[in-house]
Coordinates of C-alpha atoms in Angstrom, one line a residue:
X1 CA 82.3 -9.3 22.5
X2 CA 83.9 -8.4 19.0
X3 CA 83.5 -4.9 17.5
X4 CA 80.7 -4.0 19.9
X5 CA 78.6 -7.2 18.9
X6 CA 78.0 -10.0 21.3
X7 CA 78.4 -13.7 20.0
X8 CA 74.6 -14.1 19.3
X9 CA 74.7 -10.8 17.1
X10 CA 77.7 -12.1 15.2
X11 CA 75.8 -14.9 14.1
X12 CA 72.4 -13.4 13.6
X13 CA 74.1 -10.4 11.3
X14 CA 76.7 -12.7 9.9
X15 CA 75.5 -12.2 6.2
X16 CA 75.4 -8.4 6.7
X17 CA 78.7 -8.2 8.3
X18 CA 80.7 -10.3 5.5
X19 CA 79.2 -7.9 2.9
X20 CA 82.0 -5.5 2.0
X21 CA 79.4 -2.7 1.4
X22 CA 77.9 -3.3 5.1
X23 CA 80.2 -4.7 7.4
X24 CA 80.3 -4.3 11.1
X25 CA 80.0 -0.5 10.8
X26 CA 76.9 -0.7 8.6
X27 CA 75.3 -3.1 10.9
X28 CA 75.9 -0.8 13.7
X29 CA 74.4 2.0 11.8
X30 CA 71.2 -0.2 11.4
X31 CA 71.1 -1.1 15.0
X32 CA 71.1 2.7 15.8
X33 CA 68.7 3.7 13.2
X34 CA 64.9 4.6 13.8
X35 CA 62.3 3.8 11.1
X36 CA 58.6 4.8 11.3
X37 CA 56.1 2.4 9.6
X38 CA 52.8 3.9 9.0
X39 CA 50.3 1.0 8.6
X40 CA 50.9 -2.5 9.8
X41 CA 48.6 -4.2 7.1
X42 CA 49.5 -5.6 3.6
X43 CA 52.4 -3.4 3.1
X44 CA 53.3 -2.9 6.6
X45 CA 53.8 -6.6 7.3
X46 CA 56.7 -7.2 5.1
X47 CA 58.2 -3.8 5.7
X48 CA 58.2 -4.6 9.5
X49 CA 59.1 -8.2 8.9
X50 CA 62.4 -7.3 7.0
X51 CA 63.3 -4.2 8.8
X52 CA 63.3 -6.2 12.1
X53 CA 65.4 -9.0 10.7
X54 CA 67.9 -6.6 9.3
X55 CA 68.3 -5.4 12.9
X56 CA 66.9 -1.6 12.6
X57 CA 67.3 -0.7 16.1
X58 CA 64.0 1.0 16.5
X59 CA 60.8 0.6 14.8
X60 CA 57.7 2.9 15.2
X61 CA 54.3 1.4 14.1
X62 CA 51.2 3.5 13.4
X63 CA 47.8 1.7 13.1
X64 CA 44.4 1.8 14.8
X65 CA 43.0 -1.3 13.3
X66 CA 42.6 -4.9 14.8
X67 CA 43.4 -8.1 12.9
X68 CA 40.6 -9.5 11.0
X69 CA 40.5 -13.1 9.6
X70 CA 40.3 -11.3 6.0
X71 CA 43.8 -9.7 6.6
X72 CA 45.6 -13.2 6.9
X73 CA 45.6 -13.7 3.2
X74 CA 48.4 -11.3 2.9
X75 CA 49.0 -9.7 6.3
X76 CA 51.7 -12.4 7.1
X77 CA 52.9 -11.2 10.5
X78 CA 49.4 -11.4 12.1
X79 CA 48.7 -15.4 12.2
X80 CA 46.9 -16.4 15.1
X81 CA 46.1 -12.8 16.4
X82 CA 42.5 -12.2 15.1
X83 CA 40.9 -9.4 17.0
X84 CA 44.3 -8.3 18.5
X85 CA 45.3 -4.5 17.7
X86 CA 47.6 -4.7 14.8
X87 CA 50.4 -2.8 16.5
X88 CA 50.5 -5.3 19.3
X89 CA 50.4 -8.3 17.1
X90 CA 53.2 -6.6 15.0
X91 CA 55.1 -6.0 18.3
X92 CA 54.6 -9.6 19.4
X93 CA 56.0 -10.8 15.9
X94 CA 59.1 -8.6 16.1
X95 CA 59.9 -9.5 19.7
X96 CA 59.9 -13.1 18.7
X97 CA 62.0 -12.5 15.5
X98 CA 64.7 -10.1 16.9
X99 CA 65.1 -9.2 20.6
X100 CA 67.5 -6.4 19.5
X101 CA 64.8 -4.4 18.0
X102 CA 62.8 -1.9 20.0
X103 CA 59.2 -1.4 19.0
X104 CA 57.2 1.8 19.6
X105 CA 53.5 1.4 19.2
X106 CA 51.0 4.1 18.2
X107 CA 47.6 2.4 18.3
X108 CA 45.5 5.3 16.6
X109 CA 45.1 7.1 13.5
X110 CA 47.9 9.3 11.9
X111 CA 46.0 12.8 11.7
X112 CA 47.1 16.3 10.8
X113 CA 47.1 16.9 14.7
X114 CA 49.6 14.2 15.6
X115 CA 51.8 13.5 12.6
X116 CA 54.5 16.1 13.1
X117 CA 55.1 15.1 16.6
X118 CA 55.1 11.3 15.7
X119 CA 57.6 11.5 12.7
X120 CA 60.1 13.8 14.4
X121 CA 62.4 11.4 16.1
X122 CA 62.7 8.9 13.3
X123 CA 65.4 8.8 10.5
X124 CA 63.0 7.9 7.7
X125 CA 59.2 7.4 7.4
X126 CA 57.7 4.2 5.4
X127 CA 54.1 4.8 4.0
X128 CA 52.3 1.6 4.0
X129 CA 48.7 3.2 4.3
X130 CA 45.8 2.2 2.0
X131 CA 44.1 5.5 1.3
X132 CA 45.0 8.9 -0.5
X133 CA 44.2 11.4 2.3
X134 CA 46.8 9.6 4.4
X135 CA 49.3 9.4 1.5
X136 CA 49.0 13.2 1.0
X137 CA 49.3 13.9 4.8
X138 CA 52.4 11.9 5.0
X139 CA 54.0 13.3 2.0
X140 CA 53.2 16.9 3.1
X141 CA 54.3 16.3 6.6
X142 CA 57.8 14.7 5.3
X143 CA 58.3 17.5 2.9
X144 CA 57.7 20.3 5.6
X145 CA 60.2 18.6 8.0
X146 CA 62.5 17.4 5.5
X147 CA 62.2 13.6 6.4
X148 CA 62.9 10.9 3.9
X149 CA 59.8 8.8 2.8
X150 CA 59.5 5.4 1.2
X151 CA 56.2 5.5 -0.6
X152 CA 54.3 2.2 -1.8
X153 CA 50.9 1.4 -2.9
X154 CA 49.0 -1.6 -4.3
X155 CA 45.9 -2.3 -6.2
X156 CA 44.5 -5.6 -7.3
X157 CA 47.6 -7.0 -9.3
X158 CA 49.6 -3.8 -9.6
X159 CA 52.0 -2.0 -7.2
X160 CA 54.3 1.1 -7.2
X161 CA 57.2 2.3 -5.2
X162 CA 59.3 5.4 -5.0
X163 CA 61.6 7.2 -2.7
X164 CA 61.0 10.8 -1.6
X165 CA 63.9 12.8 -0.3
X166 CA 62.8 16.4 0.2
X167 CA 64.9 19.1 -1.4
X168 CA 66.7 16.5 -3.5
X169 CA 63.9 15.1 -5.8
X170 CA 60.2 15.2 -6.5
X171 CA 57.6 14.5 -3.9
X172 CA 54.4 12.4 -4.4
X173 CA 52.3 15.6 -5.4
X174 CA 54.8 16.0 -8.1
X175 CA 53.4 12.9 -9.6
X176 CA 49.8 13.1 -8.6
X177 CA 49.2 16.8 -7.4
X178 CA 45.6 15.9 -5.9
X179 CA 43.5 12.9 -4.9
X180 CA 41.0 11.5 -7.3
X181 CA 37.5 12.4 -6.2
X182 CA 36.1 10.2 -3.4
X183 CA 34.6 7.1 -4.7
X184 CA 36.1 7.1 -8.1
X185 CA 39.1 4.7 -7.1
X186 CA 37.8 1.6 -5.3
X187 CA 39.8 0.4 -2.1
X188 CA 41.4 -3.0 -1.7
X189 CA 38.4 -4.2 0.2
X190 CA 36.2 -3.2 -2.7
X191 CA 38.3 -4.3 -5.7
X192 CA 40.5 -7.0 -4.1
X193 CA 44.3 -7.7 -4.2
X194 CA 46.4 -10.8 -4.9
X195 CA 47.8 -12.0 -1.5
X196 CA 51.4 -12.1 -2.6
X197 CA 51.5 -8.5 -4.2
X198 CA 52.1 -6.5 -0.8
X199 CA 54.8 -8.7 -0.1
X200 CA 56.8 -7.8 -3.3
X201 CA 56.1 -4.2 -2.9
X202 CA 56.7 -4.2 0.7
X203 CA 60.1 -5.7 0.4
X204 CA 61.2 -3.4 -2.2
X205 CA 60.2 -0.5 0.3
X206 CA 62.2 -2.2 3.0
X207 CA 65.3 -2.3 0.7
X208 CA 65.0 1.3 0.0
X209 CA 65.1 2.1 3.7
X210 CA 68.0 -0.1 4.3
X211 CA 69.8 1.3 1.5
X212 CA 69.0 4.9 2.8
X213 CA 70.1 4.1 6.3
X214 CA 73.4 2.5 4.9
X215 CA 74.1 5.2 2.2
X216 CA 74.2 2.4 -0.2
X217 CA 73.5 2.3 -4.0
X218 CA 71.1 4.4 -5.9
X219 CA 67.8 5.2 -4.4
X220 CA 64.4 5.4 -6.3
X221 CA 64.4 9.1 -6.2
X222 CA 63.0 10.6 -9.2
X223 CA 61.9 7.3 -10.2
X224 CA 58.9 5.0 -9.7
X225 CA 59.0 1.2 -10.0
X226 CA 55.6 0.0 -11.4
X227 CA 55.0 -3.7 -11.1
X228 CA 52.4 -5.9 -13.0
X229 CA 51.9 -9.2 -11.5
X230 CA 49.8 -10.4 -14.3
X231 CA 52.5 -9.8 -16.8
X232 CA 55.5 -10.2 -14.2
X233 CA 57.0 -7.0 -15.5
X234 CA 58.7 -4.1 -13.5
X235 CA 58.7 -0.7 -15.4
X236 CA 60.6 2.5 -14.4
X237 CA 58.9 5.6 -14.6
X238 CA 60.8 8.9 -14.4
X239 CA 59.5 11.5 -12.2
X240 CA 60.4 15.3 -12.7
X241 CA 60.2 17.7 -9.9
X242 CA 57.4 20.0 -10.6
X243 CA 58.2 23.7 -10.0
X244 CA 54.4 24.4 -9.4
X245 CA 53.9 21.6 -7.0
X246 CA 51.9 22.7 -4.1
X247 CA 54.1 21.0 -1.6
X248 CA 57.8 21.3 -2.9
X249 CA 57.5 23.7 -5.8
X250 CA 59.3 27.1 -6.1
X251 CA 56.3 28.8 -4.4
X252 CA 54.7 26.0 -2.3
X253 CA 50.9 26.5 -1.2
X254 CA 51.3 23.9 1.5
X255 CA 53.3 25.6 4.3
X256 CA 51.7 24.1 7.2
X257 CA 49.5 20.9 8.2
X258 CA 46.0 22.1 8.1
X259 CA 43.2 19.7 8.9
X260 CA 40.9 21.0 6.3
X261 CA 43.3 19.9 3.6
X262 CA 42.8 16.2 4.4
X263 CA 39.2 15.8 4.9
X264 CA 39.0 12.3 3.6
X265 CA 39.1 9.8 6.6
X266 CA 42.9 9.1 7.3
X267 CA 42.4 5.4 8.2
X268 CA 45.0 2.9 7.8

């Protein structure tokens, strides 16, 4: 035992420990941290993979879906687990990768009725969902409870990432106050997505989470990274806090989580 780590942990996390900005104390922070990942699909796969590899001590995973053969083009942690619940498949992957990580699974949808109870025990929430209703629900719950949130989304060849720190910067509704009308924006199932895209966006989200847990560097607060795979470009979009935002504005209209505000199906 050296500095609280056994020999295997010293070897496993050696590349972290030798970083002056992380060190042993930083690795201890990661091992004592709790992160909730909403979705174990395209974005959730790389998020879960890299947070587990980094040694985040507790990872909660919310998803009610099962692995389908069509998922494996991009959901890289689920190989060989077709028809297995995604939360169980993800847990199997993490257990093989890093036995230091405790995985808590929630094999059901995130809903207005359960979200506040689920997120309360975690240090930060990572949104890897694929529909607007869930994104707004997660945003509003995090704003109301003061939980940090990493948002990411993907579409065809494009992706975006931002970090939301309630009371410090803008939230998702500051940028997109309301969801587009149902049917206006096709889902990934309808429009397609290049397989490598969620890996890029998910890894950026995981990077933001690790930075937050270590209090390291500058987070994407008030900024959104927009990635275009066809042009191989990253653009930064400034986001300003909207004083009339219904979630985090000066006189917020959203003061409780009401089911009728999230009528689109909150699937993952």
